[in-house]
Short mmCIF file of C-alpha atoms in Angstrom, two decimals:
data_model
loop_
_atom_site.label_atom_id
_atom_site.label_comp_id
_atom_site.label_asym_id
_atom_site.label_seq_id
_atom_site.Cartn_x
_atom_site.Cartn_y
_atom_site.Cartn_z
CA UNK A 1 -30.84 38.75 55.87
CA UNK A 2 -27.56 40.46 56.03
CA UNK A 3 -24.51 40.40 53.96
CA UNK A 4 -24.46 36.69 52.91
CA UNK A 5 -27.28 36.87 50.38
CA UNK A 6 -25.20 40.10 48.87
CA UNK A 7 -22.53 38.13 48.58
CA UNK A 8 -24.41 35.25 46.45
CA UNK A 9 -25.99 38.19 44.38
CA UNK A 10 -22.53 39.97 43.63
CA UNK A 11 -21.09 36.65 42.48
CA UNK A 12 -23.92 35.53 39.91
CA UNK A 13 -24.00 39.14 38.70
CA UNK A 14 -19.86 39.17 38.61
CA UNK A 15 -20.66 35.57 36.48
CA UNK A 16 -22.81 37.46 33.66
CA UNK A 17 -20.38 39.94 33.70
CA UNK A 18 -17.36 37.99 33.34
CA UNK A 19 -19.54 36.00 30.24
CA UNK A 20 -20.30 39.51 28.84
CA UNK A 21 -16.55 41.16 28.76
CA UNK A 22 -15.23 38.04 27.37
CA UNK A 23 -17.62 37.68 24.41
CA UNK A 24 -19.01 41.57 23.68
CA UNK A 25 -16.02 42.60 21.43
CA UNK A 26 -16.87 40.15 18.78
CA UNK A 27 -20.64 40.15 19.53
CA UNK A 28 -20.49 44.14 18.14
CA UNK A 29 -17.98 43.41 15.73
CA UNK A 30 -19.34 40.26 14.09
CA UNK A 31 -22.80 39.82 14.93
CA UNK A 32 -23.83 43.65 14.58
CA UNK A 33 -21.54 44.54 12.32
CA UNK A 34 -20.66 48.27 13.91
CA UNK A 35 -16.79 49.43 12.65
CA UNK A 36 -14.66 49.18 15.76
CA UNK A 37 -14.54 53.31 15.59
CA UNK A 38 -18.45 53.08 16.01
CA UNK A 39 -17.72 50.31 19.48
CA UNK A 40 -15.08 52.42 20.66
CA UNK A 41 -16.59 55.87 20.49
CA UNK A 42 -19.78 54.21 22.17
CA UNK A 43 -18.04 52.97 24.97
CA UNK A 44 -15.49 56.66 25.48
CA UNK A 45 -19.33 58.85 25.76
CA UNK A 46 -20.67 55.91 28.23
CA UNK A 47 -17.64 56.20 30.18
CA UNK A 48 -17.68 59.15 30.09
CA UNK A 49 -21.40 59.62 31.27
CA UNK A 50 -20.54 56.83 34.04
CA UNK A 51 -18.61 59.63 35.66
CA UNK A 52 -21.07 61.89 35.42
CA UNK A 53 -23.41 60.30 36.97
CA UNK A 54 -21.40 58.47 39.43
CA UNK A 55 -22.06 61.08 42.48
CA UNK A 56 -25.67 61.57 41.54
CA UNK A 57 -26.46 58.05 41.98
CA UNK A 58 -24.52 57.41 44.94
CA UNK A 59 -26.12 60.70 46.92
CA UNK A 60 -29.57 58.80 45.93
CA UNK A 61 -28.57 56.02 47.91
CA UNK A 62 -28.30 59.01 50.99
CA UNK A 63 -31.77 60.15 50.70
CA UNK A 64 -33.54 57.09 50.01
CA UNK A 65 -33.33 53.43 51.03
CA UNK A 66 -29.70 52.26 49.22
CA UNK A 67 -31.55 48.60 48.90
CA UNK A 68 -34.05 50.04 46.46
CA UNK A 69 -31.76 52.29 44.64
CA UNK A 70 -29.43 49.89 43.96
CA UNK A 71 -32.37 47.48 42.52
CA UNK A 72 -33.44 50.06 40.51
CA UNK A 73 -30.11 50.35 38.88
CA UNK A 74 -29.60 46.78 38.82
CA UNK A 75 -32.60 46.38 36.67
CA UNK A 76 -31.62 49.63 34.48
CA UNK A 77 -28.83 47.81 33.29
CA UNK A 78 -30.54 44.12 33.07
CA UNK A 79 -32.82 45.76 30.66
CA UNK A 80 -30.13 47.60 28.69
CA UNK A 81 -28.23 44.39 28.37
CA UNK A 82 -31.40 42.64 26.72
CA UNK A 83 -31.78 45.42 24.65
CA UNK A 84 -28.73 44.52 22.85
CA UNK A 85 -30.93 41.94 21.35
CA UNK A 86 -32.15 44.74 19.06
CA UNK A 87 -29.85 47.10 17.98
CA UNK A 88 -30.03 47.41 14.08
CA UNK A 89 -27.75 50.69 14.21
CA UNK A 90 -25.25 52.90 15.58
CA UNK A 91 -27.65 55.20 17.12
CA UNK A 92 -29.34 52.27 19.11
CA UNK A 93 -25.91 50.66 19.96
CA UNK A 94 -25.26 53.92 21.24
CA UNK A 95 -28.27 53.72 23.77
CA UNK A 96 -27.98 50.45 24.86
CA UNK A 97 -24.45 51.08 25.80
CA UNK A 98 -24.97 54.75 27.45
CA UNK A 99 -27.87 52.58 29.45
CA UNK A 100 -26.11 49.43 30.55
CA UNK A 101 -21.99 51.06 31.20
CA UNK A 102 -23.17 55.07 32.60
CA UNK A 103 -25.12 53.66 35.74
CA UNK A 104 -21.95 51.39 36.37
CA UNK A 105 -19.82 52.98 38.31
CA UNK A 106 -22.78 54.88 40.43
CA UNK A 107 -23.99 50.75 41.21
CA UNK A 108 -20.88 50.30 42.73
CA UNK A 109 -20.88 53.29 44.93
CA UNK A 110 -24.33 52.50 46.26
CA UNK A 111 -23.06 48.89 47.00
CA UNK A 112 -20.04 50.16 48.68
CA UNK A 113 -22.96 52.72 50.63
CA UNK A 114 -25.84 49.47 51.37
CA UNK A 115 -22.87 47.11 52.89
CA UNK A 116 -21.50 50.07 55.08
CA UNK A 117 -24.79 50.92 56.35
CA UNK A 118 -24.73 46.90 57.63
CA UNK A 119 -21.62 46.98 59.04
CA UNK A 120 -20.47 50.03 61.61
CA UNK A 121 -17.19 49.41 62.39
CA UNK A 122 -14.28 49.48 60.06
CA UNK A 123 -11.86 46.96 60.03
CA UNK A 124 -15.61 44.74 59.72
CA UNK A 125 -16.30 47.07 56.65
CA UNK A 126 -13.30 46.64 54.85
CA UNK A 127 -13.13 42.90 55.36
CA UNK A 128 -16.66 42.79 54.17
CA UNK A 129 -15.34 44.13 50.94
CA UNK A 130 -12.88 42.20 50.70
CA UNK A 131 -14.91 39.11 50.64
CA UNK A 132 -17.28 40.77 48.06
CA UNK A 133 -14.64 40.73 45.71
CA UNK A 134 -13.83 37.49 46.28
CA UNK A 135 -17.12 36.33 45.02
CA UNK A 136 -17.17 38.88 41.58
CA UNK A 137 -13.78 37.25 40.77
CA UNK A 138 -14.45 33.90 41.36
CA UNK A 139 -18.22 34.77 39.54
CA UNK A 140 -15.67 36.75 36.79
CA UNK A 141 -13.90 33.23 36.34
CA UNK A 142 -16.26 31.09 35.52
CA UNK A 143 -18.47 33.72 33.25
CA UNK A 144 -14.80 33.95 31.35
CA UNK A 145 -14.70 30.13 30.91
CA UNK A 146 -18.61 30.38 29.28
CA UNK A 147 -17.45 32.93 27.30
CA UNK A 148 -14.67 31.18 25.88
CA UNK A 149 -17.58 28.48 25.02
CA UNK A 150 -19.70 31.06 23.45
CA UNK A 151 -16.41 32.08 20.70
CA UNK A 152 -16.13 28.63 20.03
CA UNK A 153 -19.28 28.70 18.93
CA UNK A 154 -19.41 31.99 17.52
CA UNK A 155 -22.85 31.86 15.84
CA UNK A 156 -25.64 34.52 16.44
CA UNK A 157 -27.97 32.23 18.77
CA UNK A 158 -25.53 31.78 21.17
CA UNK A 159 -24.28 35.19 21.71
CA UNK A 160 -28.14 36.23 22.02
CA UNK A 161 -28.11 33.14 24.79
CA UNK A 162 -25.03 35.05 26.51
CA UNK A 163 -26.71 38.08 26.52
CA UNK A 164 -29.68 36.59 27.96
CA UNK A 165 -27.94 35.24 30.75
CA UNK A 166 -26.01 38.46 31.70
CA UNK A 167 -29.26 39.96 31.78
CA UNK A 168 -30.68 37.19 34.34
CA UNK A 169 -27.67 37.67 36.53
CA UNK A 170 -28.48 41.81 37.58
CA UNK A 171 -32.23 40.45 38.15
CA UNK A 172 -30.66 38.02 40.67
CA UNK A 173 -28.59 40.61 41.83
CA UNK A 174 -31.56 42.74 41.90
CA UNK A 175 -33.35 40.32 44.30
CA UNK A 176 -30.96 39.73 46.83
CA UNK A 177 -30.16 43.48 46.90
CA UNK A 178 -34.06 43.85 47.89
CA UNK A 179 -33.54 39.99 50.16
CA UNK A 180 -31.11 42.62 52.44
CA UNK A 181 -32.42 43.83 55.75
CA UNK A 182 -32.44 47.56 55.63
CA UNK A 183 -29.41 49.43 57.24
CA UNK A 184 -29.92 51.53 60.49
CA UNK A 185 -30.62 55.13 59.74
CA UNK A 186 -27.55 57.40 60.09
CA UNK A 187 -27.71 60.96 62.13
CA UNK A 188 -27.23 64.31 60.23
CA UNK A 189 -28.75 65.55 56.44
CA UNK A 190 -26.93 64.17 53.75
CA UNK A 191 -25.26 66.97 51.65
CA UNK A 192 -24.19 65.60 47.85
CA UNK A 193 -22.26 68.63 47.53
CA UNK A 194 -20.46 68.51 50.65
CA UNK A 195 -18.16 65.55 49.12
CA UNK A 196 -17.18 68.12 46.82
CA UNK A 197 -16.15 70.91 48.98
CA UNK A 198 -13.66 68.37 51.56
CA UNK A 199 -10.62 69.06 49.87
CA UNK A 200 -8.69 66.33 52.28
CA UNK A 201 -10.76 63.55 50.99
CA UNK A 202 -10.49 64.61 47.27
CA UNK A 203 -6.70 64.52 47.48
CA UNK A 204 -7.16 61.34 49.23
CA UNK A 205 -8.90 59.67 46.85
CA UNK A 206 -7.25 61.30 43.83
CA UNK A 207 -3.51 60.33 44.47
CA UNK A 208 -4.42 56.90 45.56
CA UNK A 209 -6.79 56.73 42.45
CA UNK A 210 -3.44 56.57 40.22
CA UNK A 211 -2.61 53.07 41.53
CA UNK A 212 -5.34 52.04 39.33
CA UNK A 213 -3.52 51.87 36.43
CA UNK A 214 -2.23 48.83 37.93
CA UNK A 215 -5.06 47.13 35.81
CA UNK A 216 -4.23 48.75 32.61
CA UNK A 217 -0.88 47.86 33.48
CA UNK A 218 -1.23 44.05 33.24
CA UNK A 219 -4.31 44.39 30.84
CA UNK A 220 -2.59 46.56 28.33
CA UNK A 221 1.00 47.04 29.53
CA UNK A 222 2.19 43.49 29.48
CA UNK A 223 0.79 42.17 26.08
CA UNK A 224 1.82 45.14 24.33
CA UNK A 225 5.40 44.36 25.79
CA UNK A 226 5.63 40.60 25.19
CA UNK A 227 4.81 41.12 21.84
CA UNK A 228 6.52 44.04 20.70
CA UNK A 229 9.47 44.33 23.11
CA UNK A 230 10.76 40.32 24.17
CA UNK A 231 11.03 37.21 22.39
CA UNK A 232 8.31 35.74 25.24
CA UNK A 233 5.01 33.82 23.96
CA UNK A 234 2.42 36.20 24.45
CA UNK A 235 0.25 32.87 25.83
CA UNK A 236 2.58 34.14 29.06
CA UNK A 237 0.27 37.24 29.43
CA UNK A 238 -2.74 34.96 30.04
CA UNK A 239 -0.81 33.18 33.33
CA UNK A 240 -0.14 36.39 34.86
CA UNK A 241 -3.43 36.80 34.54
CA UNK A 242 -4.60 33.66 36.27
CA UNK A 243 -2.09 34.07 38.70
CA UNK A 244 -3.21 37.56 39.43
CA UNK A 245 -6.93 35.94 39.58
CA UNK A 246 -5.88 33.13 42.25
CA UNK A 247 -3.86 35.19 44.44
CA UNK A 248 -6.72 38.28 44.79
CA UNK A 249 -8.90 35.40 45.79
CA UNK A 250 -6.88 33.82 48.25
CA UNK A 251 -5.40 36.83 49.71
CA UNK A 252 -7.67 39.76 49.04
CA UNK A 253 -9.73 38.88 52.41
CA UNK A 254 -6.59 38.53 54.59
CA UNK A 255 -5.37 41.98 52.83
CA UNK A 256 -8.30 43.33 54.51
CA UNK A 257 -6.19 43.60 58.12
CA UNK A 258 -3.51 46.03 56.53
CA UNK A 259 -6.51 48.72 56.26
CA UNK A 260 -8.34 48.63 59.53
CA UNK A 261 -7.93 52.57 60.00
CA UNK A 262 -6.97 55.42 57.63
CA UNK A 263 -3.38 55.53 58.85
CA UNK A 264 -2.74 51.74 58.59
CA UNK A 265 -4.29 51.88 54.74
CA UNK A 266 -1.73 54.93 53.91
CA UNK A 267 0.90 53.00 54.88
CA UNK A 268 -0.55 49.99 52.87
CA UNK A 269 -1.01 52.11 49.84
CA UNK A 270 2.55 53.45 49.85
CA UNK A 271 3.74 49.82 50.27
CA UNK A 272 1.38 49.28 47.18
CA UNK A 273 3.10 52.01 45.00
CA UNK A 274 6.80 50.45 46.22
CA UNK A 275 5.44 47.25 45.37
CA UNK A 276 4.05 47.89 42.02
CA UNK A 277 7.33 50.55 40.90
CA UNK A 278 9.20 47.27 41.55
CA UNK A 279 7.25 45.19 39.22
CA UNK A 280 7.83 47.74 36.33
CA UNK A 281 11.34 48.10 36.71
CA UNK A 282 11.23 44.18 36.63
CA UNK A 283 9.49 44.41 33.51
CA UNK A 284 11.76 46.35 32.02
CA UNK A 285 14.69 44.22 32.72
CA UNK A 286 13.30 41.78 29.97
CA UNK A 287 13.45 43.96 26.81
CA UNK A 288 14.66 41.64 24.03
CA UNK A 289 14.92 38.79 27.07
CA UNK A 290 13.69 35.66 26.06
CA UNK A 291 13.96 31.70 27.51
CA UNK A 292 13.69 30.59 31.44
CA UNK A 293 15.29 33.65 33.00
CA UNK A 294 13.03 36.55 31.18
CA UNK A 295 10.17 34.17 32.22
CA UNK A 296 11.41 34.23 35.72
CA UNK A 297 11.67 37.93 35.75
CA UNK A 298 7.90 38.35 34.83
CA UNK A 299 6.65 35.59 37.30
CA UNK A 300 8.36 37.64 39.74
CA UNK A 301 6.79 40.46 38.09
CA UNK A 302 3.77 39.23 38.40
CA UNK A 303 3.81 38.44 41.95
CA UNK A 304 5.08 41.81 42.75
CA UNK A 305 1.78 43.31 41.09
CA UNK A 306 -0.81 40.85 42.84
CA UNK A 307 0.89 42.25 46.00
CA UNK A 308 0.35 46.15 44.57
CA UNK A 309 -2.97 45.23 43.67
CA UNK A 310 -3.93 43.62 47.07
CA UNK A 311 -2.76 46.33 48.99
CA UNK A 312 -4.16 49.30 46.79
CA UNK A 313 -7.43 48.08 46.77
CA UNK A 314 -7.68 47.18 50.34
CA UNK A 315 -5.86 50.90 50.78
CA UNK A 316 -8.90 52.40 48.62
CA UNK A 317 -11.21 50.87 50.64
CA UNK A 318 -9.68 51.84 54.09
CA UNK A 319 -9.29 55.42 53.07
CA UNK A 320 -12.65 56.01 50.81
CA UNK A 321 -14.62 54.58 53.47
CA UNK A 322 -12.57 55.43 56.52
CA UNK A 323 -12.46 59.22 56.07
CA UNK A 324 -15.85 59.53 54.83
CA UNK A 325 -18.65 60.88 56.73
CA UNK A 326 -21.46 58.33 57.00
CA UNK A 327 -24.50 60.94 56.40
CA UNK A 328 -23.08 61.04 52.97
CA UNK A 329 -21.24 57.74 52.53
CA UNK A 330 -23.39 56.83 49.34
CA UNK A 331 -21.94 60.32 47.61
CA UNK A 332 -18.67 60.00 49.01
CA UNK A 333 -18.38 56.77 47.50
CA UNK A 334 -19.63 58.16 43.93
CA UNK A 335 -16.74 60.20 44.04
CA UNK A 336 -13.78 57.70 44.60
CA UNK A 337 -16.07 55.41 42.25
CA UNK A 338 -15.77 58.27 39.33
CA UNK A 339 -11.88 59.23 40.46
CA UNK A 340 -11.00 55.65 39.76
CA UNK A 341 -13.05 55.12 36.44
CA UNK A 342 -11.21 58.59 35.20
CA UNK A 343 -7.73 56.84 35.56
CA UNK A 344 -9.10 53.74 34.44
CA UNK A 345 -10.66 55.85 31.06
CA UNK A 346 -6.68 57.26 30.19
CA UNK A 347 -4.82 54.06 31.84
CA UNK A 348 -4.61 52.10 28.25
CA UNK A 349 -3.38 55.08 26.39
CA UNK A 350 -0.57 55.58 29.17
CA UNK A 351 0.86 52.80 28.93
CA UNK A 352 0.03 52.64 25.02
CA UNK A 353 1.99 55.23 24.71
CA UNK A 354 4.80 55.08 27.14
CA UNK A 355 6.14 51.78 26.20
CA UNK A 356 5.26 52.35 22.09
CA UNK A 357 7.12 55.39 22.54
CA UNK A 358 9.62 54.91 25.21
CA UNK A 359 10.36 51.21 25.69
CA UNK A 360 11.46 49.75 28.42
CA UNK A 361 11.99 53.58 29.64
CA UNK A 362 8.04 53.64 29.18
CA UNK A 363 8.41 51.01 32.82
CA UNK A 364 10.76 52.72 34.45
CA UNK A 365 8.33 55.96 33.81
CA UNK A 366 4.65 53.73 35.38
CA UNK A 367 7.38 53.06 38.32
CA UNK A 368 7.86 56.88 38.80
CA UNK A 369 4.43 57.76 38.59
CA UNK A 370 3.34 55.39 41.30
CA UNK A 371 5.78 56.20 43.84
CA UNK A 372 5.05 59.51 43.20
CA UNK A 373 0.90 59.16 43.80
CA UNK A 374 2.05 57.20 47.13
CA UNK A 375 4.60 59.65 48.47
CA UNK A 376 1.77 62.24 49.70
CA UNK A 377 -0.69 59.98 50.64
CA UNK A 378 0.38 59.35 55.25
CA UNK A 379 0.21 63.04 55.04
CA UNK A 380 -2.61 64.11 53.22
CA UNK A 381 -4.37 61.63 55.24
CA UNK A 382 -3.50 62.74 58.62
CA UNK A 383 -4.77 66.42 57.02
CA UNK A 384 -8.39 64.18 56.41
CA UNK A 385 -8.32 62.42 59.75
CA UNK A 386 -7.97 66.18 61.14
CA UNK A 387 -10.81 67.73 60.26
CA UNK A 388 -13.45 64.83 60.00
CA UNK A 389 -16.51 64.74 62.72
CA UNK A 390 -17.08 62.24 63.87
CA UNK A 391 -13.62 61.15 63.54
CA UNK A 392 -14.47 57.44 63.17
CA UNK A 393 -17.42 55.24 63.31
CA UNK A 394 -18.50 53.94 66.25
CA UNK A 395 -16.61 50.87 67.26
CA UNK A 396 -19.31 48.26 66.63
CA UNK A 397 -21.44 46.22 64.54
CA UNK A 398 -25.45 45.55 64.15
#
């Protein structure tokens, strides 16, 4: 069995998670008790050991079969989530959460390694991708709807039912992960450390790592403005949101042919940054705006950052996995994984900060930084293309 069965895994799992991120601010809150500085220095340290131990657990996938390391993380974290069922402290909190968030990003990286090894060539890979997150945000959509039925209820049985659940899903995910045929063996040693001696592929991956913050910019970013900075119903947020969610499910696998080689995805990612630089300036266009017209402006908003978002993810992909060299595809990928979790880590407090202290200046300064992550990027990845051997897989699939 090939990618199919993946696919069904990554959605359940995408399901628990979606039920997990929707419910586990009140579960630590309310049903533990822990002060939100306890819950939010406990997730900064397991963030911040998730980059740590992103390349680490990626290289593993290079040395060993990337079906079985990526079960054995999967069922790392399905036992850290069930753990949560008895934490009486900080100090336990604390473990559950280094346990269950640290081997996150790494997971990904070895999934990004195990679906590579099944596919060769790379337009297949990145369209393979594509339709993998497809499923986690369709599985991310309905978890977020049983969440919304677990804070109705908002007792302690049912939260330990959630948790339950989410802790199902990665077994699930851990079975299919083992249900996938094992990829064909690559030629050459894989180096961990060479990753982090190719300077190309660092810059690469650290510019185009910025457009990121496009998440913290409608996660954070917009509430924070609608409530503070327009006389717009904050309930406006939430459609973005949903509209964000249909269109990366209806167009993230057709987004997929804008990143069939390295060059075509540079171009896509500096049509990204454009495209998202637009959306902030539109943004800030509607300080103090309220009624049909301000609404207008953040639809149109909106629709400018699904079509940021599209392209920089389908960008990250084409580049991450374009320019890296297969013998180490499962470290290569730790790295992008752990450059994109560091922007991710700061992206809340950037845009916290820029529009708390700058207003709708704080926009017009996002807009600046992305189109100045994509102005470097055709170059610094014809420097990449330049010195990589092979230069590209081989034009075919298994």
């Amino acid at each position: 069995m090939g990618l199919r069965v993946l696919l069904w895994g990554r959605g359940v799992s995408a399901l628990g998670d979606g039920l997990w991120f929707t419910t586990w601010a009140l579960f630590f809150t309310r049903v533990l008790g822990l002060p939100l500085v306890t819950v939010g220095v406990g997730m900064a340290v397991a963030g911040a050991a998730g980059l740590v131990a992103a390349v680490p657990l990626g290289a593993a996938a290079d040395r060993f079969d990337p079906r079985l390391v990526l079960a054995a993380i999967t069922v790392v974290r399905a036992c850290a989530m069930a753990s949560y069922l008895a934490v009486d402290g900080t100090w336990s909190f604390l473990a559950a959460t280094v346990a269950f968030t640290a081997p996150a990003n790494g997971g990904n990286a070895v999934r990004t390694a195990l679906i590579t090894g099944l596919v060769a060539e790379q337009a297949a890979r990145v369209r393979a991708l594509a339709q993998q997150r497809v499923a986690q945000h369709v599985g991310y959509a309905i978890g977020a709807g049983l969440g919304a039925l677990v804070l109705t209820a908002d007792d302690h049985s049912t939260y330990a039912l959630a948790i339950t659940g989410n802790a199902i899903t990665f077994g699930v995910l851990a079975v299919t992960a083992l249900a996938v045929r094992k990829p064909s063996p690559v030629e050459g040693t894989p180096r961990a450390r060479a990753v982090l001696h190719d300077r190309p592929y660092l810059a690469v991956v650290a510019v185009t790592s910025v457009l990121s913050l496009c998440w913290a910019m409608l996660s954070t970013g917009l509430p924070l403005w609608l409530s503070g900075s327009t006389d717009l119903p904050l309930a406006l947020s939430g459609v973005v949101v949903v509209v964000s969610s249909v269109g990366i499910a209806v167009f993230q696998v057709p987004f997929a042919r804008f990143a069939r080689s390295p060059d075509q995805a540079a171009r896509t990612a500096v049509r990204s940054g454009i495209a998202l630089a637009a959306s902030c300036v539109l943004l800030a266009t509607t300080a103090g705006g309220s009624g049909a017209p301000a609404v207008a402006v953040v639809v149109a908003a909106a629709a400018l950052h699904v079509v940021g978002e599209l392209g920089y993810v389908a960008a990250n992909w084409g580049l991450s996995v374009g320019l890296m060299r297969d013998e180490s595809r499962g470290a290569y990928q730790g790295v992008n994984e752990a450059a994109t979790a560091t922007v991710q880590l700061f992206g809340p407090a950037v845009f916290t900060f820029a529009l708390g202290g700058f207003g709708a200046g704080g926009w017009l300064a996002a807009a600046v930084i992305f189109l100045v992550a994509v102005a470097p990027v055709p170059a610094l990845t014809r420097w990449a293309t330049r010195t990589r051997e092979p230069a590209m897989p081989s034009n075919t699939t298994p």
